[in-house]
Backbone as a chain_set.jsonl record, in Angstrom:
{"seq": "XXXXXXXXXXXXXXXXXXXXXXXXXXXXXXXXXXXXXXXXXXXXXXXXXXXXXXXXXXXXXXXXXXXXXXXXXXXXXXXXXXXXXXXXXXXXXXXXXXXXXXXXXXXXXXXXXXXXXXXXXXXXXXXXXXXXXXXXXXXXXXXXXXXXXXXXXXXXXXXXXXXXXXXXXXXXXXXXXXXXXXXXXXXXXX", "coords": {"N": [[20.894, -5.309, 55.537], [19.08, -4.07, 52.835], [19.966, -1.56, 50.472], [18.063, 1.412, 49.982], [15.899, 2.198, 47.179], [17.052, 4.672, 44.992], [16.985, 7.991, 43.693], [18.637, 10.256, 41.561], [19.262, 13.827, 41.575], [18.529, 14.944, 39.069], [16.958, 12.909, 37.919], [14.854, 12.824, 39.788], [13.889, 15.434, 39.508], [12.859, 15.375, 36.918], [10.72, 13.692, 37.299], [9.121, 14.839, 39.186], [6.414, 15.664, 39.275], [4.984, 13.292, 39.448], [5.598, 12.182, 41.847], [5.263, 11.769, 45.409], [6.571, 13.852, 47.636], [8.389, 13.701, 50.571], [9.83, 15.469, 53.088], [12.167, 14.807, 55.464], [13.521, 16.291, 57.311], [14.131, 18.567, 60.104], [11.642, 21.016, 61.107], [12.782, 23.621, 61.024], [14.998, 23.273, 59.32], [13.659, 22.473, 57.016], [12.29, 24.838, 56.46], [14.397, 26.345, 55.565], [14.719, 25.758, 52.935], [13.26, 23.712, 50.515], [12.291, 20.929, 48.382], [10.091, 21.639, 45.641], [6.696, 21.394, 46.468], [7.117, 19.566, 48.496], [6.332, 17.853, 51.515], [6.611, 18.309, 55.017], [7.617, 15.979, 57.225], [9.127, 15.258, 59.959], [11.869, 13.012, 60.616], [11.837, 11.766, 63.163], [9.157, 11.776, 63.675], [7.933, 10.271, 61.823], [6.651, 7.847, 62.211], [4.034, 8.524, 62.886], [2.935, 9.143, 60.469], [2.828, 6.788, 59.101], [0.37, 5.198, 58.678], [-0.944, 6.733, 56.693], [1.008, 6.984, 54.69], [1.271, 4.346, 53.955], [-0.918, 3.976, 52.338], [-0.389, 5.286, 50.035], [-0.652, 6.1, 46.633], [0.923, 7.262, 44.712], [4.437, 7.181, 43.929], [6.697, 7.336, 46.624], [9.05, 9.779, 47.562], [11.68, 10.319, 49.598], [13.358, 12.857, 51.363], [16.234, 14.584, 52.57], [18.876, 16.626, 53.921], [21.368, 15.558, 53.065], [20.93, 12.942, 52.293], [21.298, 10.856, 54.057], [19.534, 10.726, 56.347], [17.13, 10.424, 54.979], [17.537, 7.962, 53.764], [17.561, 6.337, 56.039], [14.917, 6.75, 56.782], [13.606, 5.558, 54.628], [14.321, 2.905, 55.108], [12.965, 2.472, 57.506], [10.302, 2.739, 56.619], [10.258, 0.595, 54.822], [10.405, -1.553, 56.586], [7.816, -1.587, 57.411], [6.474, -2.314, 55.195], [6.164, -0.343, 53.251], [6.985, 0.973, 50.256], [9.611, 3.157, 49.207], [11.639, 5.784, 47.833], [14.873, 7.345, 47.998], [16.361, 10.596, 47.814], [19.302, 10.912, 46.258], [22.053, 12.414, 47.672], [20.495, 14.432, 48.645], [18.9, 17.629, 49.458], [21.061, 19.223, 49.08], [22.438, 18.226, 46.806], [20.371, 18.587, 44.997], [20.128, 21.414, 44.873], [22.725, 22.01, 43.951], [22.572, 21.069, 41.344], [21.154, 23.032, 40.21], [18.423, 23.165, 40.565], [15.305, 24.451, 41.702], [14.706, 25.532, 45.047], [12.107, 25.705, 47.356], [10.95, 28.176, 49.626], [9.332, 29.01, 52.689], [6.793, 31.594, 53.074], [7.784, 34.966, 53.847], [8.61, 35.786, 57.218], [8.555, 33.353, 58.398], [10.82, 31.707, 60.322], [13.872, 30.515, 59.33], [15.828, 27.774, 60.305], [18.993, 26.563, 61.575], [20.839, 24.086, 59.779], [20.792, 20.587, 60.639], [23.328, 19.444, 60.699], [24.933, 21.714, 61.078], [24.028, 22.529, 63.589], [24.917, 20.351, 65.128], [27.715, 20.55, 64.775], [28.16, 23.05, 66.005], [27.267, 22.553, 68.656], [28.927, 20.378, 69.427], [31.456, 21.582, 69.188], [31.211, 23.63, 71.099], [30.888, 22.152, 73.473], [33.337, 20.776, 73.523], [35.151, 22.955, 73.755], [34.264, 23.938, 76.234], [34.927, 21.749, 77.876], [37.713, 21.761, 77.611], [38.321, 24.314, 78.64], [37.274, 24.15, 81.286], [38.899, 22.137, 82.054], [41.2, 23.394, 82.77], [40.692, 24.131, 85.331], [40.235, 21.727, 86.642], [41.658, 18.682, 85.814], [39.993, 16.485, 85.2], [37.773, 17.391, 83.827], [38.511, 17.439, 81.202], [37.783, 15.049, 80.179], [35.257, 15.411, 79.199], [35.641, 16.651, 76.714], [37.026, 14.568, 75.492], [35.025, 12.645, 75.447], [33.195, 13.751, 73.62], [34.79, 13.741, 71.331], [35.128, 10.968, 71.0], [32.458, 10.299, 70.523], [32.057, 11.583, 68.061], [33.772, 10.125, 66.399], [32.565, 7.583, 66.588], [30.121, 8.256, 65.442], [30.884, 8.821, 62.805], [31.826, 6.302, 61.997], [29.545, 4.683, 62.165], [27.636, 6.008, 60.738], [25.588, 7.305, 62.022], [24.079, 9.559, 64.38], [24.046, 10.398, 67.544], [23.994, 12.837, 68.891], [22.685, 14.481, 67.066], [20.202, 13.241, 67.077], [19.373, 13.85, 69.665], [19.379, 16.681, 69.561], [17.389, 17.077, 67.659], [15.124, 16.772, 69.116], [14.732, 19.091, 70.497], [12.714, 21.995, 71.203], [12.739, 24.02, 69.123], [13.312, 22.527, 66.908], [11.196, 20.898, 66.42], [8.013, 20.143, 65.039], [5.056, 22.049, 65.627], [2.238, 20.525, 67.183], [-0.18, 21.109, 65.792], [0.776, 21.915, 63.291], [1.964, 19.546, 62.319], [-0.287, 17.911, 62.251], [-1.791, 19.252, 60.287], [-0.093, 18.903, 58.085], [-0.189, 16.104, 57.842], [-2.881, 15.804, 57.205], [-2.968, 17.088, 54.711], [-1.221, 15.409, 53.356], [-2.688, 13.05, 53.389], [-4.784, 13.772, 51.697], [-3.369, 14.016, 49.296], [-2.38, 11.425, 48.779], [-4.559, 9.812, 48.585]], "CA": [[19.839, -4.404, 55.106], [19.192, -3.635, 51.448], [19.929, -0.106, 50.341], [16.792, 1.811, 49.373], [15.898, 2.722, 45.827], [17.427, 6.084, 45.039], [16.912, 8.803, 42.481], [19.507, 11.424, 41.655], [18.521, 15.093, 41.5], [17.942, 15.137, 37.738], [15.866, 11.937, 37.769], [13.737, 13.271, 40.625], [13.346, 16.66, 38.915], [12.075, 14.983, 35.753], [9.534, 12.936, 37.711], [8.577, 15.496, 40.375], [4.96, 15.711, 39.231], [4.373, 11.992, 39.743], [6.111, 11.725, 43.137], [4.879, 12.415, 46.659], [7.858, 14.148, 48.255], [8.351, 13.863, 52.018], [11.088, 15.995, 53.617], [12.249, 14.27, 56.817], [14.346, 17.157, 58.155], [13.406, 19.315, 61.123], [10.91, 22.143, 60.517], [13.695, 24.728, 60.737], [15.764, 22.933, 58.119], [12.682, 22.5, 55.918], [12.026, 26.248, 56.156], [15.555, 26.948, 54.897], [14.613, 25.456, 51.508], [12.846, 22.332, 50.27], [11.84, 20.65, 47.021], [8.728, 22.11, 45.384], [5.615, 20.48, 46.807], [7.486, 18.629, 49.564], [5.67, 17.963, 52.812], [7.571, 18.113, 56.095], [7.331, 15.017, 58.288], [10.452, 14.966, 60.517], [12.185, 11.598, 60.76], [11.408, 11.22, 64.453], [7.69, 11.78, 63.719], [7.49, 9.52, 60.654], [5.736, 6.771, 62.618], [2.66, 9.05, 62.876], [2.465, 9.204, 59.084], [2.832, 5.44, 58.504], [-0.912, 4.76, 58.113], [-1.237, 7.484, 55.471], [2.011, 6.636, 53.68], [0.987, 2.99, 53.506], [-1.989, 4.027, 51.343], [0.028, 6.157, 48.927], [-0.705, 5.554, 45.265], [2.092, 7.788, 44.01], [5.715, 6.755, 44.5], [7.2, 8.228, 47.661], [10.452, 10.187, 47.518], [12.056, 10.891, 50.882], [14.42, 13.831, 51.152], [16.839, 15.302, 53.691], [19.928, 17.497, 53.412], [22.443, 14.843, 52.381], [20.489, 11.616, 51.875], [21.475, 9.873, 55.124], [18.289, 10.567, 57.109], [16.071, 9.9, 54.11], [17.803, 6.525, 53.607], [17.066, 5.728, 57.273], [13.454, 6.8, 56.721], [13.203, 4.509, 53.668], [14.468, 1.62, 55.788], [11.851, 2.386, 58.454], [9.084, 2.477, 55.852], [10.363, -0.756, 54.274], [10.067, -2.472, 57.674], [6.356, -1.596, 57.512], [5.93, -2.679, 53.897], [5.874, 0.848, 52.448], [8.13, 1.263, 49.386], [9.954, 4.576, 49.036], [12.97, 6.059, 47.285], [15.57, 8.464, 48.627], [17.035, 11.502, 46.885], [20.747, 10.814, 46.425], [22.692, 13.709, 47.903], [19.534, 15.322, 49.306], [18.647, 18.976, 48.93], [22.349, 19.787, 48.659], [22.645, 17.829, 45.407], [19.284, 19.223, 44.24], [20.508, 22.812, 44.64], [23.942, 22.018, 43.13], [22.182, 20.831, 39.951], [20.455, 24.231, 39.744], [16.98, 23.042, 40.724], [14.752, 25.419, 42.644], [14.261, 25.177, 46.391], [11.045, 26.59, 47.841], [11.056, 28.632, 51.009], [8.043, 29.554, 53.139], [6.609, 33.05, 52.998], [8.549, 35.712, 54.838], [8.045, 35.726, 58.545], [8.894, 32.052, 58.952], [12.245, 31.709, 60.634], [14.621, 29.335, 58.906], [16.796, 27.38, 61.326], [20.256, 25.988, 61.139], [20.78, 22.674, 59.405], [21.151, 19.721, 61.763], [24.785, 19.315, 60.718], [25.485, 22.928, 61.672], [23.717, 22.481, 65.016], [25.807, 19.361, 65.74], [29.066, 21.122, 64.813], [28.172, 24.105, 67.019], [27.153, 21.943, 69.984], [30.149, 19.608, 69.701], [32.545, 22.538, 69.405], [30.988, 24.318, 72.368], [31.164, 21.209, 74.565], [34.786, 20.548, 73.541], [35.784, 24.143, 74.338], [33.932, 23.974, 77.66], [35.742, 20.722, 78.525], [39.106, 22.224, 77.667], [38.379, 25.447, 79.574], [37.083, 23.643, 82.642], [40.062, 21.296, 82.327], [42.21, 24.229, 83.427], [40.342, 24.127, 86.752], [40.452, 20.359, 87.108], [41.925, 17.858, 84.628], [38.921, 15.52, 84.902], [36.841, 17.997, 82.876], [38.959, 17.155, 79.845], [37.065, 13.861, 79.735], [34.112, 15.896, 78.43], [36.135, 16.808, 75.336], [37.341, 13.233, 74.979], [33.744, 11.991, 75.178], [32.658, 14.287, 72.36], [35.649, 13.227, 70.251], [34.75, 9.568, 70.806], [31.127, 10.29, 69.902], [32.197, 11.961, 66.656], [34.361, 8.983, 65.698], [31.506, 6.574, 66.503], [29.14, 8.778, 64.483], [31.428, 8.645, 61.458], [31.926, 4.877, 61.69], [28.224, 4.051, 62.07], [26.765, 6.893, 59.955], [24.479, 7.712, 62.878], [24.526, 10.668, 65.215], [23.26, 10.533, 68.761], [23.808, 14.247, 69.215], [21.631, 14.991, 66.174], [18.933, 12.703, 67.569], [19.001, 14.65, 70.84], [19.07, 18.05, 69.134], [16.121, 17.066, 66.919], [14.033, 16.791, 70.089], [14.575, 20.427, 71.077], [11.475, 22.634, 70.714], [12.882, 24.744, 67.852], [13.455, 21.549, 65.828], [10.013, 20.04, 66.377], [6.816, 20.836, 64.545], [3.948, 22.159, 66.574], [1.276, 19.458, 66.858], [-1.137, 21.553, 64.777], [1.471, 21.906, 62.001], [2.108, 18.169, 61.87], [-1.63, 17.426, 61.912], [-2.156, 19.844, 58.997], [0.723, 18.234, 57.077], [-0.713, 14.752, 57.654], [-4.157, 15.933, 56.499], [-2.641, 17.368, 53.305], [-0.628, 14.19, 52.821], [-3.785, 12.107, 53.167], [-5.49, 14.207, 50.485], [-2.517, 13.762, 48.126], [-2.157, 10.004, 48.495], [-5.832, 9.078, 48.418]], "C": [[20.087, -3.996, 53.66], [19.176, -2.126, 51.4], [18.645, 0.279, 49.605], [16.991, 2.238, 47.92], [16.256, 4.197, 45.922], [17.279, 6.715, 43.661], [17.913, 9.935, 42.638], [18.666, 12.671, 41.405], [17.847, 15.282, 40.139], [16.795, 14.16, 37.478], [14.639, 12.392, 38.551], [13.081, 14.518, 40.033], [12.443, 16.329, 37.728], [10.777, 14.276, 36.113], [8.783, 13.607, 38.862], [7.051, 15.489, 40.416], [4.273, 14.408, 39.578], [4.823, 11.426, 41.086], [5.418, 12.448, 44.287], [6.17, 12.591, 47.443], [7.656, 14.436, 49.743], [9.738, 14.286, 52.48], [11.165, 15.599, 55.088], [13.148, 15.098, 57.745], [13.485, 17.851, 59.208], [12.666, 20.478, 60.458], [11.8, 23.334, 60.187], [14.515, 24.497, 59.485], [14.868, 22.988, 56.888], [12.423, 23.94, 55.488], [13.191, 26.904, 55.422], [15.578, 26.658, 53.401], [14.323, 23.987, 51.289], [12.399, 22.175, 48.823], [10.415, 21.166, 46.836], [7.703, 21.025, 45.71], [5.919, 19.497, 47.927], [6.695, 18.92, 50.83], [6.681, 17.612, 53.894], [7.022, 17.164, 57.155], [8.699, 14.622, 58.85], [10.639, 13.469, 60.791], [11.67, 11.022, 62.071], [9.891, 11.236, 64.639], [7.087, 10.937, 62.585], [6.509, 8.411, 61.013], [4.282, 7.227, 62.627], [2.078, 9.06, 61.474], [2.365, 7.827, 58.429], [1.477, 5.008, 57.946], [-1.252, 5.451, 56.791], [-0.274, 7.084, 54.359], [1.789, 5.233, 53.13], [-0.085, 2.935, 52.433], [-1.617, 4.847, 50.112], [-0.06, 5.438, 47.594], [0.505, 6.009, 44.468], [3.358, 7.272, 44.7], [6.188, 7.802, 45.496], [8.679, 8.512, 47.433], [10.749, 10.873, 48.838], [13.323, 11.703, 50.707], [14.927, 14.356, 52.493], [17.956, 16.165, 53.106], [20.955, 16.742, 52.575], [22.036, 13.479, 51.825], [20.583, 10.575, 52.969], [20.176, 9.65, 55.903], [17.173, 10.011, 56.239], [16.287, 8.411, 53.83], [17.331, 5.766, 54.85], [15.541, 5.683, 57.276], [12.927, 5.739, 55.751], [13.275, 3.14, 54.318], [13.325, 1.412, 56.788], [10.547, 2.062, 57.73], [9.095, 1.051, 55.291], [10.023, -1.806, 55.325], [8.559, -2.614, 57.836], [5.687, -1.854, 56.159], [5.569, -1.508, 53.001], [7.092, 1.148, 51.582], [8.343, 2.768, 49.23], [11.358, 4.665, 48.461], [13.563, 7.236, 48.044], [16.225, 9.317, 47.541], [18.528, 11.465, 47.178], [21.347, 12.215, 46.58], [21.77, 14.747, 48.499], [19.368, 16.676, 48.653], [19.937, 19.657, 48.498], [22.623, 19.479, 47.195], [21.603, 18.476, 44.503], [19.678, 20.657, 43.874], [21.754, 22.914, 43.755], [23.622, 21.825, 41.652], [21.37, 22.006, 39.397], [18.944, 24.163, 39.849], [16.513, 23.945, 41.863], [14.401, 24.79, 43.986], [13.197, 26.19, 46.805], [11.295, 26.935, 49.292], [9.706, 29.197, 51.415], [8.003, 31.067, 53.005], [7.423, 33.72, 54.094], [7.826, 35.704, 56.175], [8.285, 34.375, 59.192], [10.4, 32.004, 59.124], [12.883, 30.406, 60.177], [15.669, 29.031, 59.962], [18.078, 26.875, 60.711], [20.036, 24.549, 60.716], [21.212, 21.845, 60.611], [22.665, 19.559, 61.847], [25.429, 20.535, 61.387], [25.215, 22.96, 63.179], [24.641, 21.506, 65.741], [27.222, 19.925, 65.837], [29.178, 22.18, 65.9], [28.163, 23.507, 68.426], [28.418, 21.181, 70.348], [31.317, 20.549, 69.988], [32.425, 23.256, 70.735], [31.33, 23.407, 73.549], [32.663, 20.92, 74.661], [35.497, 21.743, 74.168], [35.501, 24.255, 75.832], [34.772, 22.95, 78.425], [37.19, 21.146, 78.66], [39.269, 23.374, 78.66], [38.243, 24.998, 81.012], [38.234, 22.733, 83.056], [41.206, 22.075, 82.943], [41.963, 24.284, 84.932], [40.594, 22.761, 87.377], [40.594, 19.461, 85.877], [40.807, 16.88, 84.257], [37.925, 16.081, 83.89], [37.247, 17.748, 81.428], [38.311, 15.895, 79.287], [35.82, 14.236, 78.927], [34.495, 16.036, 76.953], [36.44, 15.455, 74.708], [36.062, 12.474, 74.639], [33.13, 12.451, 73.874], [33.477, 13.767, 71.184], [35.307, 11.768, 69.953], [33.395, 9.437, 70.129], [31.189, 10.637, 68.423], [32.799, 10.819, 65.829], [33.309, 7.889, 65.52], [30.463, 6.978, 65.461], [29.617, 8.558, 63.046], [31.459, 7.169, 61.062], [30.571, 4.224, 61.451], [27.247, 4.822, 61.189], [25.458, 7.172, 60.706], [24.98, 8.878, 63.713], [23.583, 10.825, 66.398], [22.997, 11.974, 69.121], [22.719, 14.855, 68.336], [20.263, 14.494, 66.634], [18.453, 13.492, 68.785], [18.6, 16.068, 70.438], [17.742, 18.127, 68.396], [14.926, 17.129, 67.848], [13.833, 18.154, 70.752], [13.377, 21.13, 70.45], [11.614, 23.342, 69.364], [13.038, 23.805, 66.656], [12.235, 20.656, 65.669], [8.826, 20.82, 65.826], [5.812, 20.979, 65.681], [2.945, 21.09, 66.194], [0.286, 19.86, 65.765], [-0.501, 21.546, 63.388], [1.596, 20.491, 61.461], [0.751, 17.589, 61.485], [-2.075, 17.969, 60.556], [-1.381, 19.179, 57.863], [0.18, 16.834, 56.795], [-2.056, 14.787, 56.934], [-3.92, 16.201, 55.016], [-2.044, 16.13, 52.631], [-1.719, 13.171, 52.512], [-4.584, 12.465, 51.91], [-4.686, 13.853, 49.236], [-2.436, 12.289, 47.772], [-3.432, 9.227, 48.27], [-6.359, 9.152, 47.002]], "O": [[21.204, -3.616, 53.308], [18.475, -1.477, 52.175], [18.194, -0.44, 48.714], [18.093, 2.589, 47.496], [15.809, 4.891, 46.835], [17.426, 6.064, 42.626], [18.033, 10.515, 43.717], [17.488, 12.572, 41.062], [16.705, 15.737, 40.076], [15.78, 14.532, 36.889], [13.52, 12.351, 38.04], [11.857, 14.644, 40.053], [11.385, 16.936, 37.558], [9.836, 14.263, 35.319], [7.894, 12.994, 39.452], [6.462, 15.326, 41.484], [3.103, 14.408, 39.962], [4.464, 10.299, 41.427], [5.03, 13.608, 44.151], [6.791, 11.615, 47.864], [6.862, 15.297, 50.123], [10.71, 13.555, 52.29], [10.318, 16.01, 55.881], [13.492, 14.651, 58.839], [12.26, 17.732, 59.199], [13.03, 20.883, 59.354], [11.59, 23.992, 59.168], [14.708, 25.409, 58.682], [15.274, 23.491, 55.841], [12.345, 24.231, 54.294], [13.003, 27.906, 54.731], [16.374, 27.25, 52.671], [15.031, 23.118, 51.798], [12.159, 23.16, 48.126], [9.617, 21.133, 47.773], [7.835, 19.881, 45.276], [5.07, 18.676, 48.274], [6.426, 20.073, 51.167], [7.51, 16.721, 53.71], [6.09, 17.498, 57.886], [9.366, 13.752, 58.29], [9.696, 12.762, 61.147], [11.127, 9.918, 62.095], [9.392, 10.758, 65.657], [5.868, 10.9, 62.417], [5.634, 8.071, 60.216], [3.383, 6.417, 62.401], [0.861, 8.993, 61.306], [1.865, 7.716, 57.31], [1.429, 4.49, 56.83], [-1.788, 4.822, 55.879], [-0.689, 6.869, 53.221], [2.087, 4.966, 51.966], [-0.164, 1.956, 51.691], [-2.456, 5.071, 49.24], [0.403, 4.307, 47.451], [1.049, 5.259, 43.657], [3.351, 6.967, 45.893], [6.092, 9.003, 45.244], [9.461, 7.605, 47.148], [10.141, 11.892, 49.163], [14.246, 11.298, 49.999], [14.152, 14.549, 53.43], [17.971, 16.406, 51.899], [21.368, 17.211, 51.515], [22.733, 12.924, 50.975], [20.001, 9.499, 52.833], [19.762, 8.507, 56.097], [16.359, 9.215, 56.706], [15.315, 7.671, 53.673], [16.766, 4.679, 54.734], [14.942, 4.702, 57.717], [11.914, 5.095, 56.025], [12.397, 2.303, 54.108], [12.784, 0.312, 56.902], [9.778, 1.211, 58.177], [8.065, 0.378, 55.283], [9.423, -2.833, 55.006], [8.075, -3.631, 58.333], [4.485, -1.64, 56.0], [4.757, -1.654, 52.087], [8.134, 1.539, 52.108], [7.39, 3.542, 49.135], [12.158, 3.739, 48.588], [12.841, 8.023, 48.655], [16.596, 8.812, 46.481], [18.969, 11.933, 48.227], [21.166, 13.08, 45.724], [22.218, 15.845, 48.829], [19.649, 16.859, 47.469], [19.922, 20.556, 47.658], [22.998, 20.367, 46.429], [21.909, 18.868, 43.377], [19.574, 21.062, 42.717], [21.837, 23.801, 42.905], [24.324, 22.361, 40.794], [20.947, 21.976, 38.242], [18.246, 25.007, 39.286], [17.224, 24.167, 42.843], [13.875, 23.68, 44.057], [13.375, 27.394, 46.621], [11.779, 26.12, 50.078], [9.008, 29.794, 50.596], [9.029, 31.727, 52.847], [7.712, 33.122, 55.131], [6.599, 35.627, 56.245], [8.223, 34.26, 60.416], [11.155, 32.235, 58.179], [12.474, 29.324, 60.596], [16.328, 29.943, 60.46], [18.218, 26.777, 59.492], [19.15, 23.87, 61.235], [21.911, 22.339, 61.496], [23.226, 19.537, 62.943], [26.365, 20.393, 62.173], [26.077, 23.371, 63.955], [25.101, 21.795, 66.846], [27.866, 19.791, 66.878], [30.164, 22.216, 66.636], [28.954, 23.905, 69.282], [28.928, 21.322, 71.459], [32.079, 20.328, 70.929], [33.423, 23.467, 71.424], [31.978, 23.833, 74.505], [33.203, 20.828, 75.763], [36.36, 21.562, 75.028], [36.383, 24.619, 76.61], [35.276, 23.251, 79.507], [37.82, 20.922, 79.693], [40.232, 23.409, 79.427], [39.017, 25.422, 81.871], [38.517, 22.57, 84.243], [42.089, 21.49, 83.572], [42.896, 24.46, 85.716], [41.1, 22.656, 88.494], [39.736, 19.483, 84.993], [40.7, 16.49, 83.094], [37.294, 15.313, 83.164], [36.414, 17.836, 80.526], [38.287, 15.687, 78.073], [35.38, 13.469, 78.071], [33.766, 15.596, 76.064], [36.148, 15.225, 73.535], [36.02, 11.74, 73.651], [32.604, 11.644, 73.108], [32.916, 13.394, 70.154], [35.208, 11.376, 68.79], [33.2, 8.576, 69.271], [30.461, 10.058, 67.617], [32.382, 10.579, 64.696], [33.172, 7.329, 64.432], [29.984, 6.144, 64.693], [28.839, 8.156, 62.181], [31.152, 6.825, 59.92], [30.455, 3.314, 60.63], [26.146, 4.342, 60.921], [24.383, 7.262, 60.112], [26.179, 9.152, 63.744], [22.466, 11.324, 66.261], [21.916, 12.314, 69.6], [21.916, 15.657, 68.812], [19.281, 15.235, 66.588], [17.261, 13.768, 68.918], [17.597, 16.594, 70.921], [17.039, 19.133, 68.493], [13.83, 17.497, 67.426], [12.867, 18.348, 71.49], [13.057, 20.885, 69.286], [10.702, 23.274, 68.54], [12.91, 24.24, 65.512], [12.252, 19.739, 64.848], [8.659, 22.006, 66.111], [5.735, 20.137, 66.575], [2.802, 20.77, 65.014], [-0.051, 19.046, 64.905], [-1.166, 21.207, 62.409], [1.361, 20.256, 60.276], [0.647, 16.856, 60.502], [-2.667, 17.24, 59.76], [-1.941, 18.92, 56.798], [0.098, 16.422, 55.637], [-2.347, 13.898, 56.133], [-4.587, 15.618, 54.161], [-2.335, 15.847, 51.469], [-1.67, 12.502, 51.479], [-5.007, 11.587, 51.159], [-5.258, 13.437, 48.229], [-2.425, 11.934, 46.594], [-3.387, 8.088, 47.806], [-7.412, 8.589, 46.705]]}, "num_chains": 1, "name": "protein.A"}
């Protein structure tokens, strides 16, 4: 697989006005701070936006927290003949360079980043396995399973636990929100 075209934070900042920015994080992560003008289409819902993205006239820039999910999104779009670039280092690199992150108006609850949710869940399951292991040693296999999953995640740069957590209701856009985002995206790319 070819690596997607990438822009660093300063390159993207200089070209922001000519890019259509798609943030592929969960709605909660998006609410915690996103690039100015970015639209939120979570990675697991990107297939719904394919028809609109395929008609984009402006160059697409896909963004996530670190760049890993946006690189996966670029690969998915490339499979469908839609060129896109990824933001190297994601919103973390953007903020480190001193560029502004937009946050929704007050009243919108910002959620934990996916990485934080994975760390919390993995730690909780490991502690539960160790605690239950005091009752019966077989429960320690739960902790071993999580440890194996973390090693596999690091080796493959994928995360099954993140994929599962992304499906929880607090990490999914309401259908009306996604429909509104796709309508706005269609207006921008046409």
